[in-house]
Coordinates of C-alpha atoms and ligand atoms in Angstrom, one line a residue:
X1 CA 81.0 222.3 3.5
X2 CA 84.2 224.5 3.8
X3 CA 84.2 227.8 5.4
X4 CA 85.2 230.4 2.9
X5 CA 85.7 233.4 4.6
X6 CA 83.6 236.1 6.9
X7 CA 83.3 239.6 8.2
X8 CA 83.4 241.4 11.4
X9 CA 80.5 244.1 11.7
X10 CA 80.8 246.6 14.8
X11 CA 77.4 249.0 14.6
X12 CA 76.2 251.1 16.9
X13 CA 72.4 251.3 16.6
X14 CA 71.9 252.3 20.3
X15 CA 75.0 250.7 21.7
X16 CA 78.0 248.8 20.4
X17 CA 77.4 245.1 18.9
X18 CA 80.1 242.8 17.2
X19 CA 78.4 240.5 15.0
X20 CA 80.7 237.6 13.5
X21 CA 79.3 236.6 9.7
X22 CA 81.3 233.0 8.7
X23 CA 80.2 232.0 5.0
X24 CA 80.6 229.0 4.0
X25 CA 81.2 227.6 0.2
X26 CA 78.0 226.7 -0.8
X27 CA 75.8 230.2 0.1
X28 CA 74.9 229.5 3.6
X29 CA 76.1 232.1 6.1
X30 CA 75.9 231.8 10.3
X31 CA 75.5 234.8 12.4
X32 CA 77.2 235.4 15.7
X33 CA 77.5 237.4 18.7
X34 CA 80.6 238.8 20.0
X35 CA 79.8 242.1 22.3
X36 CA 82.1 242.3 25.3
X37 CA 80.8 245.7 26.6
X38 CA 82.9 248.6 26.9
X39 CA 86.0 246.4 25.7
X40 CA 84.3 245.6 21.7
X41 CA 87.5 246.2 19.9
X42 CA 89.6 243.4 21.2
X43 CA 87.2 240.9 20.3
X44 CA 86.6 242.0 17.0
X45 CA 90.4 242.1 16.4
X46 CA 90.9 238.8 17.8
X47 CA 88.3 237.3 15.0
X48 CA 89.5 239.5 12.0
X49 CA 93.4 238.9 12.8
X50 CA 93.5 235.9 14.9
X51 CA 90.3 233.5 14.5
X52 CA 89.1 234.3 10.7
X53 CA 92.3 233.4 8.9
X54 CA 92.7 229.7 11.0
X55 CA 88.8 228.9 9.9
X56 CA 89.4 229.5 6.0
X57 CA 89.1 226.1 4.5
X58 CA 87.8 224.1 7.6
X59 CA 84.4 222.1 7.8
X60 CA 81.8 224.1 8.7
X61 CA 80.1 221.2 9.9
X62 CA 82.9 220.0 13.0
X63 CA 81.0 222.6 15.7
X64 CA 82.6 220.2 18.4
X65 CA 86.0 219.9 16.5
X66 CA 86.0 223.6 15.6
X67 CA 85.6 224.6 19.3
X68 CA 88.1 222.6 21.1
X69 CA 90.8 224.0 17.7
X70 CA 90.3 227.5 19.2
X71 CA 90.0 226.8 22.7
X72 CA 93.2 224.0 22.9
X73 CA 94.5 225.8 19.4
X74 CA 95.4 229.2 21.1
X75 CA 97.2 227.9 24.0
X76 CA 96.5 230.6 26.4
X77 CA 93.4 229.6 27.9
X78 CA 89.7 230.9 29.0
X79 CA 89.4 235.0 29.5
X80 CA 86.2 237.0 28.4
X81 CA 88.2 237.9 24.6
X82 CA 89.1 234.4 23.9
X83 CA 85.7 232.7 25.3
X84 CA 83.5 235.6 23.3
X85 CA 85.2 234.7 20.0
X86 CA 85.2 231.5 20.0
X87 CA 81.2 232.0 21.3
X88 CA 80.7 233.6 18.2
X89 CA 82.2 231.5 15.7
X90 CA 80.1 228.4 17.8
X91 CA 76.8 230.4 17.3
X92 CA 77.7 230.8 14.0
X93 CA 78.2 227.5 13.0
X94 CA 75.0 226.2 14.9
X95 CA 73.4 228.7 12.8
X96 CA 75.0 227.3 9.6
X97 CA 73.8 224.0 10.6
X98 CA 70.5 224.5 11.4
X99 CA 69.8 226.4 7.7
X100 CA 72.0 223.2 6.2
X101 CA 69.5 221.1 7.8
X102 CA 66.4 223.0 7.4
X103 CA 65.7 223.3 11.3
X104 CA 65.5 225.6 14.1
X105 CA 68.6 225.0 16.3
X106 CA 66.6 223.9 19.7
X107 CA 65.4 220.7 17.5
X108 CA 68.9 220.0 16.7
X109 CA 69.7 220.6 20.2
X110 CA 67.2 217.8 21.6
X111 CA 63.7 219.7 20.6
X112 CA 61.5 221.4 23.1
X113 CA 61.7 220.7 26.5
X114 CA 58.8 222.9 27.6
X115 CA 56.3 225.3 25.6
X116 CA 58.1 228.8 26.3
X117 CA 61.1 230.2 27.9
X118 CA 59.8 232.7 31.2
X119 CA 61.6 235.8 30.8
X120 CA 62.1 238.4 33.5
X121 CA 62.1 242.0 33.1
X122 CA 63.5 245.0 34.7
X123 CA 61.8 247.4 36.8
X124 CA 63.5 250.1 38.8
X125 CA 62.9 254.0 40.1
X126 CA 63.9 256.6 42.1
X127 CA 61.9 255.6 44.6
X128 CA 60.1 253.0 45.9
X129 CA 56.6 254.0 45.0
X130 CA 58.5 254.7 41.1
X131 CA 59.7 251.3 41.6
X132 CA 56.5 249.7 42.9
X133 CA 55.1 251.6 39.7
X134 CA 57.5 250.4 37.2
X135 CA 56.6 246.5 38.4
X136 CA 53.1 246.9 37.9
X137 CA 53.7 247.9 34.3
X138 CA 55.5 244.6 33.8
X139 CA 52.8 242.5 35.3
X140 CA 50.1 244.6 33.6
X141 CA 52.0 243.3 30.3
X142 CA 51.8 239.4 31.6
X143 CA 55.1 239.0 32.8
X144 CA 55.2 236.7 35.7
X145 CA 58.7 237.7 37.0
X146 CA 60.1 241.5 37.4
X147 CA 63.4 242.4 39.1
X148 CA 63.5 245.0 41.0
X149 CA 66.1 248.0 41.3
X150 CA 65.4 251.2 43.5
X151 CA 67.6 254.4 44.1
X152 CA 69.3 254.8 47.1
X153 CA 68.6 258.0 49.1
X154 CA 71.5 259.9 49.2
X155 CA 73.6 258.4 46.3
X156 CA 73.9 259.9 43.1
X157 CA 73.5 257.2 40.2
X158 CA 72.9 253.5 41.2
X159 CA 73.3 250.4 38.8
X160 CA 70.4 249.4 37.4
X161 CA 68.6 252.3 38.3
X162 CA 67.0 254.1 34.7
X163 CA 65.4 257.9 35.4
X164 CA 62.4 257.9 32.6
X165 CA 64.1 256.2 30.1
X166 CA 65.0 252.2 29.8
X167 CA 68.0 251.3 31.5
X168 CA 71.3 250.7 29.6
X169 CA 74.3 249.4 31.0
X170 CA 76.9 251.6 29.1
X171 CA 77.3 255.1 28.4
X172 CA 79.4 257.2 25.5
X173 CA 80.8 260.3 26.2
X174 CA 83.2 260.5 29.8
X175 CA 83.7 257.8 31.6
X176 CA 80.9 257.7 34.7
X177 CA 82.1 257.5 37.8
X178 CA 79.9 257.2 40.6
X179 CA 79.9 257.2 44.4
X180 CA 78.7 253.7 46.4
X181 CA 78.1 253.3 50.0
X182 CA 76.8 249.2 51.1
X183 CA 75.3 250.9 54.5
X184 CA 73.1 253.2 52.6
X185 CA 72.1 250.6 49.8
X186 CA 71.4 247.5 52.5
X187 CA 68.9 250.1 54.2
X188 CA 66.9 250.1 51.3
X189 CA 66.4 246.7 50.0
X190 CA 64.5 245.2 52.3
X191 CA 61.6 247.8 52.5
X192 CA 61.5 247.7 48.6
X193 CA 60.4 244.3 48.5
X194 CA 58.3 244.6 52.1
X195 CA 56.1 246.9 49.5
X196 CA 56.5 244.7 46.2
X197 CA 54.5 241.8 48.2
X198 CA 52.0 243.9 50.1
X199 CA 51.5 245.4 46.3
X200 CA 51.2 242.4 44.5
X201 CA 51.1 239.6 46.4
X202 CA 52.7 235.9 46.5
X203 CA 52.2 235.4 43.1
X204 CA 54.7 236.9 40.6
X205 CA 58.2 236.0 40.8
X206 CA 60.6 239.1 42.3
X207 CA 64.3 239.0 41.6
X208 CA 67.1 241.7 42.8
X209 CA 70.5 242.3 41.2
X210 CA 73.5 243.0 44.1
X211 CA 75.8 243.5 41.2
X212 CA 78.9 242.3 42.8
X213 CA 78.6 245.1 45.9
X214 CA 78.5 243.8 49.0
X215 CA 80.7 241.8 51.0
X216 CA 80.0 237.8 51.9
X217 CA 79.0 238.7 55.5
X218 CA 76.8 241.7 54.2
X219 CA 75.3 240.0 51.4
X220 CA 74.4 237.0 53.9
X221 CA 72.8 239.6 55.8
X222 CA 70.6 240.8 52.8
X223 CA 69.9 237.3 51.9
X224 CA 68.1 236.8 55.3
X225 CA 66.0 240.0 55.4
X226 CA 65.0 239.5 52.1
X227 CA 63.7 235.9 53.2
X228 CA 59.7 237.1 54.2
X229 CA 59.5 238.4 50.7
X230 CA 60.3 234.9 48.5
X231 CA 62.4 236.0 46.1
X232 CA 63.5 234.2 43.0
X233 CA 66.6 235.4 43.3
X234 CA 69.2 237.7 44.4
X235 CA 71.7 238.1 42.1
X236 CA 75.4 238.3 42.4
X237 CA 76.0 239.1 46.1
X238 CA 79.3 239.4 45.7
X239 CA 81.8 238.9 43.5
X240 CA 82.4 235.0 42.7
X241 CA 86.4 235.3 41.5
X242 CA 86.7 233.6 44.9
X243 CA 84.2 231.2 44.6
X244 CA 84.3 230.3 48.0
X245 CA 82.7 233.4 49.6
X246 CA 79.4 231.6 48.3
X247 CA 79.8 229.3 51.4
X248 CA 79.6 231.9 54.1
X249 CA 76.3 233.9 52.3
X250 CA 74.7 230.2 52.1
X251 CA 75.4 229.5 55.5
X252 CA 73.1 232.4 56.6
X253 CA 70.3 232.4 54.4
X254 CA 67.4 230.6 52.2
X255 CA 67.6 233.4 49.7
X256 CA 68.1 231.4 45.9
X257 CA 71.7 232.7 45.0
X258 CA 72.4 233.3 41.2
X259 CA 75.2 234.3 39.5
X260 CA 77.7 233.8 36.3
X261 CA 77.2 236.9 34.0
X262 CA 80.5 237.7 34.2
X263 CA 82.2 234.1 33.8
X264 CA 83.6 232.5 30.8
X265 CA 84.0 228.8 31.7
X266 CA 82.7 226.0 33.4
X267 CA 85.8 226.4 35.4
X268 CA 84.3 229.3 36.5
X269 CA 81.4 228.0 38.6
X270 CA 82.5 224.3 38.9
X271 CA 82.8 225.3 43.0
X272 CA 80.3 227.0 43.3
X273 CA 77.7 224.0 41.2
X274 CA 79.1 221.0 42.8
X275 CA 78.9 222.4 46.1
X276 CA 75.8 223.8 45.4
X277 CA 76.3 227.1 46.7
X278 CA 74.5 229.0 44.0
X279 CA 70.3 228.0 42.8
X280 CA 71.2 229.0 39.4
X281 CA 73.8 230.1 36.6
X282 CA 73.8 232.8 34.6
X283 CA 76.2 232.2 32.3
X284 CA 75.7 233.9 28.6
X285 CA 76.0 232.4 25.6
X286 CA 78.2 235.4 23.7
X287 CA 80.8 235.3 27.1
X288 CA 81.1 231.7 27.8
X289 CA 82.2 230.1 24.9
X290 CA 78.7 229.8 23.4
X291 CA 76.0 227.3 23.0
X292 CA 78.7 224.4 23.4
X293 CA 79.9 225.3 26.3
X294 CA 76.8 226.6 28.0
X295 CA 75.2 223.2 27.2
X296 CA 78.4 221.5 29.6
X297 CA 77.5 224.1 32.1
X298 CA 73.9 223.1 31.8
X299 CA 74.6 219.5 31.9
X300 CA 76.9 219.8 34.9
X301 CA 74.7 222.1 36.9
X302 CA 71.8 219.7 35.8
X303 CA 73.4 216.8 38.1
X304 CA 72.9 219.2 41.1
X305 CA 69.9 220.5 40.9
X306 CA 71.1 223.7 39.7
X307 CA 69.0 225.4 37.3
X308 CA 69.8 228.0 34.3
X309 CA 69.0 232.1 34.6
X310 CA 71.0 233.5 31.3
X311 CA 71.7 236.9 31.4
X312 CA 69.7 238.9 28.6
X313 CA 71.0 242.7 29.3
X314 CA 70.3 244.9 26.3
X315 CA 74.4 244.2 25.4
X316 CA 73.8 240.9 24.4
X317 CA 72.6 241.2 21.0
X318 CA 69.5 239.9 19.4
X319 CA 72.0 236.9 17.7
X320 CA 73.2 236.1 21.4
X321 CA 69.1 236.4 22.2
X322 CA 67.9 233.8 19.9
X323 CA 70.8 231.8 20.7
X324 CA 69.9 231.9 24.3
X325 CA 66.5 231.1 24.1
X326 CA 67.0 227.9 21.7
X327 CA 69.2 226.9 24.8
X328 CA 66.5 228.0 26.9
X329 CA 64.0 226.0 25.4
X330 CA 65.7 222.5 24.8
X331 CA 67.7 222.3 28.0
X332 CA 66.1 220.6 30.8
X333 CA 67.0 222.3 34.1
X334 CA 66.0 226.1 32.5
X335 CA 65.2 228.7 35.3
X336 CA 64.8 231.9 34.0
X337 CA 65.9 234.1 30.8
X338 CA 66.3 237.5 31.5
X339 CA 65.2 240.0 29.0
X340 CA 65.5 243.9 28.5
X341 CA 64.1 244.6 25.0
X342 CA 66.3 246.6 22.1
X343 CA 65.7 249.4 20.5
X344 CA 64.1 249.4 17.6
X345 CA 67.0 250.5 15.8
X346 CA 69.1 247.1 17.2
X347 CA 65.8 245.3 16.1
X348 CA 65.3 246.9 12.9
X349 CA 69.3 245.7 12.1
X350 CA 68.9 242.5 13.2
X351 CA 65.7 241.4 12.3
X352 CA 64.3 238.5 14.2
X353 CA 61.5 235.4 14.5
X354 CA 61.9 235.5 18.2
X355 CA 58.5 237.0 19.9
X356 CA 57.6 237.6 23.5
X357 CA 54.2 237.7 24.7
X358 CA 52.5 237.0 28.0
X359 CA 55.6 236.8 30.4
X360 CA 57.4 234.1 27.5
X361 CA 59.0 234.3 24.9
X362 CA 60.1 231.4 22.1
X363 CA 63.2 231.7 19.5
X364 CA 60.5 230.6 17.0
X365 CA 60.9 227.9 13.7
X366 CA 62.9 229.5 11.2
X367 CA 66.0 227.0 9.9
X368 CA 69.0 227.6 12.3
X369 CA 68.5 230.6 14.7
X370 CA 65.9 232.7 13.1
X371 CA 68.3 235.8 13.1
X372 CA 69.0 238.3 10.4
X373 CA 71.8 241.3 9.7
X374 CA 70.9 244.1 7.6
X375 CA 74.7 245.0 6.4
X376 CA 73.5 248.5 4.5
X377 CA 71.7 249.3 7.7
X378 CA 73.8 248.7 10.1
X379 CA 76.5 250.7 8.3
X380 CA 75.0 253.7 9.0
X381 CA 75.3 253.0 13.0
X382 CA 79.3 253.2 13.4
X383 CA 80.8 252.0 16.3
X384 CA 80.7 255.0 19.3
X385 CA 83.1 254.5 22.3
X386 CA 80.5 253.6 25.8
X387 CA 81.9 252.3 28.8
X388 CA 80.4 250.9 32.1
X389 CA 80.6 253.3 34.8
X390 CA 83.0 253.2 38.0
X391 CA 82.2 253.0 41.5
X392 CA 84.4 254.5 44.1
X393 CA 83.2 254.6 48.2
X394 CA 82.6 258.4 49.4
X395 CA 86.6 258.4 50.3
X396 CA 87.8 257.7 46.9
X397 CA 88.4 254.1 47.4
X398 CA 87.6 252.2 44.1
X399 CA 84.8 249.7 44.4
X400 CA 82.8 247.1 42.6
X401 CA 80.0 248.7 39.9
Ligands
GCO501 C1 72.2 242.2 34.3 C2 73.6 242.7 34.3 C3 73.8 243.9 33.4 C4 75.3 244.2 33.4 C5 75.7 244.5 32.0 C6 77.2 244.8 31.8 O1 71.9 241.5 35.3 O2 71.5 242.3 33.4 O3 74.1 242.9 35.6 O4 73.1 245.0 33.7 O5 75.7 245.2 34.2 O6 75.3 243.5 31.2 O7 77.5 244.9 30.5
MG502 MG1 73.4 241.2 36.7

């Protein structure tokens, strides 16, 4: 089953997506993701010019063959452009396989090992009664875990925080810059999720996203207040390129650690798994090299009791979605999926048989990964330059976002 050729489709309906369409000789098409937010263009040029003319001709069937041509092929190794193409043209060619075969992609990948994937959601507000608010909605609506993001008095715009609208990661027009202070943000934390419980109760699962800002000796800090309160998770304490730093947060706290959005190989977190200094990997399927390589991850984290937390941000398109939850589903140490739902536009061009309902969601049973692109549609989104804001501290130092 040769590959005949494909297409590169960058639409904008809401925010930028790169969607990687291989054809094959005999009809049957796969469907990939290949969004690297705020940096779109390179990957799609790396497909069209690089990765597209080296498939032409090549068995659509060789997934394994196919990944280790691009990866070993290309010489210069790992990096978030190389590891989301070659994560597209792998979800493409599970795809391509599952419709060849007549079966959703988790049976190919082992079949179900549990009913439904949990998904968490994201609730955040300029304050903490907003906040409190904007929880309660999620658990009204069944989910059973809701991360938490608050404003931080005195700071202009925070990550993760959304005023009256649903929070999206990237903006078009000027690049945002915005002003970050760790003193002022660790004073708040704690007393958000002091209210969460007394709210709530010990029942639904509470998660908080550092986003790479703090220091190890801060973050360890946060970790430890944060321990009355039983979270799930806090998320990225601090940034993992040193993967080290991980030892000196776990030395101070029981706080779950999880982290990986950002990485694109199991080189990546290999420290940080087999010394088990993290609860659970976040890896995504569209920035680390697809469903391949997340399985290794998987599989490696699995031996120490490290569990999977994908990241689902709205820049991860519905293809990378349904490719994350038929990983979700089959693999056996699952966590968590996050999940921040599309517009309707982004739905509406990529029509899909995944649903959510009560707090789960499941990629559903159509033949490979249940995942649609409506070309004509999508054409009339073109691609509109958005870029992740900036963070500089209040003397103009540049900072983590
Ligand atoms: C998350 C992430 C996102 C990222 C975004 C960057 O946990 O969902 O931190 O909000 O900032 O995906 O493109
Ligand atoms: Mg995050």
């Amino acid at each position: 089953m040769k590959i005949t050729g494909g297409k590169v489709v960058v639409c904008s309906p809401g925010r930028n997506f790169v969607t990687l369409k291989l054809e094959t000789e005999d009809g049957v098409y796969g469907l990939g993701d290949a969004t690297l937010n705020g940096r779109e263009l390179a990957v799609a040029s790396y497909l069209r010019d690089h990765v597209l003319p080296l498939l032409e001709g090549r068995d659509a069937r060789r997934i394994e063959d196919i990944w280790q041509f691009l990866y070993k092929g290309a010489y210069w190794r790992r990096g978030p452009v190389t590891m989301s193409a070659i994560a597209a043209v792998d979800t493409a060619l599970w795809d391509i396989k599952g419709k060849t075969l007549g079966a959703p992609v988790y049976q190919l990948l082992g079949g179900a090992s549990r009913d439904a994937v949990m998904v968490y959601g994201h609730a955040s507000g300029v304050t903490i009664e907003a906040t409190v608010a904007a929880a309660g909605g999620f658990i009204a609506q069944g989910y059973k875990a809701v991360r938490a993001q608050c404003a931080v008095p005195g700071l202009e715009r925070v990550y993760g925080v959304a005023a009256g609208r649903a929070y999206e990661p990237a903006e078009r027009g000027p690049l945002p810059e915005t002003v970050w202070s760790s003193e002022r943000y660790l004073d708040t934390v704690a007393p958000l999720f002091e209210r969460l419980r007394r709210e709530f109760g010990a029942e639904p699962h509470l998660l908080h996203d550092v986003h790479h800002r703090l220091r190890p000796i801060e973050a360890a800090r946060l970790g430890r207040a944060l321990e009355p309160y039983r979270l799930f998770w806090m998320e990225d304490p601090t940034p993992a390129d040193n993967q080290e730093s991980f030892r000196l947060i776990r030395q101070h706290t029981t706080t779950p650690l999880a982290v990986g959005e950002v990485f694109n190989t199991i080189h990546d977190c290999r420290q940080l798994i087999q010394e088990q200094l993290i609860d659970y990997i976040r890896t995504t399927v569209v920035h680390a090299g697809g469903i391949s390589h997340l399985r290794r991850i998987a599989s490696l984290a699995e031996l120490y009791q490290v569990r999977t937390g994908s990241h689902g941000a709205t820049d991860l398109s519905p293809v990378c979605m349904a490719a994350a939850l038929h990983f979700d589903l089959s693999v056996h140490n699952f966590g968590i999926q996050e999940y921040m739902p599309h517009t309707s536009d982004t739905d509406r061009v990529f029509p899909h048989a995944y649903t959510f309902a009560n707090g789960v969601m499941h990629p559903g049973d159509a033949p490979g990964l249940g995942v649609g692109l409506d070309e004509a549609l999508a054409a009339t989104f073109p691609y509109q330059p958005a870029y992740l804001p900036i963070a500089r501290l209040a003397d103009g130092t540049m900072h983590d976002w």
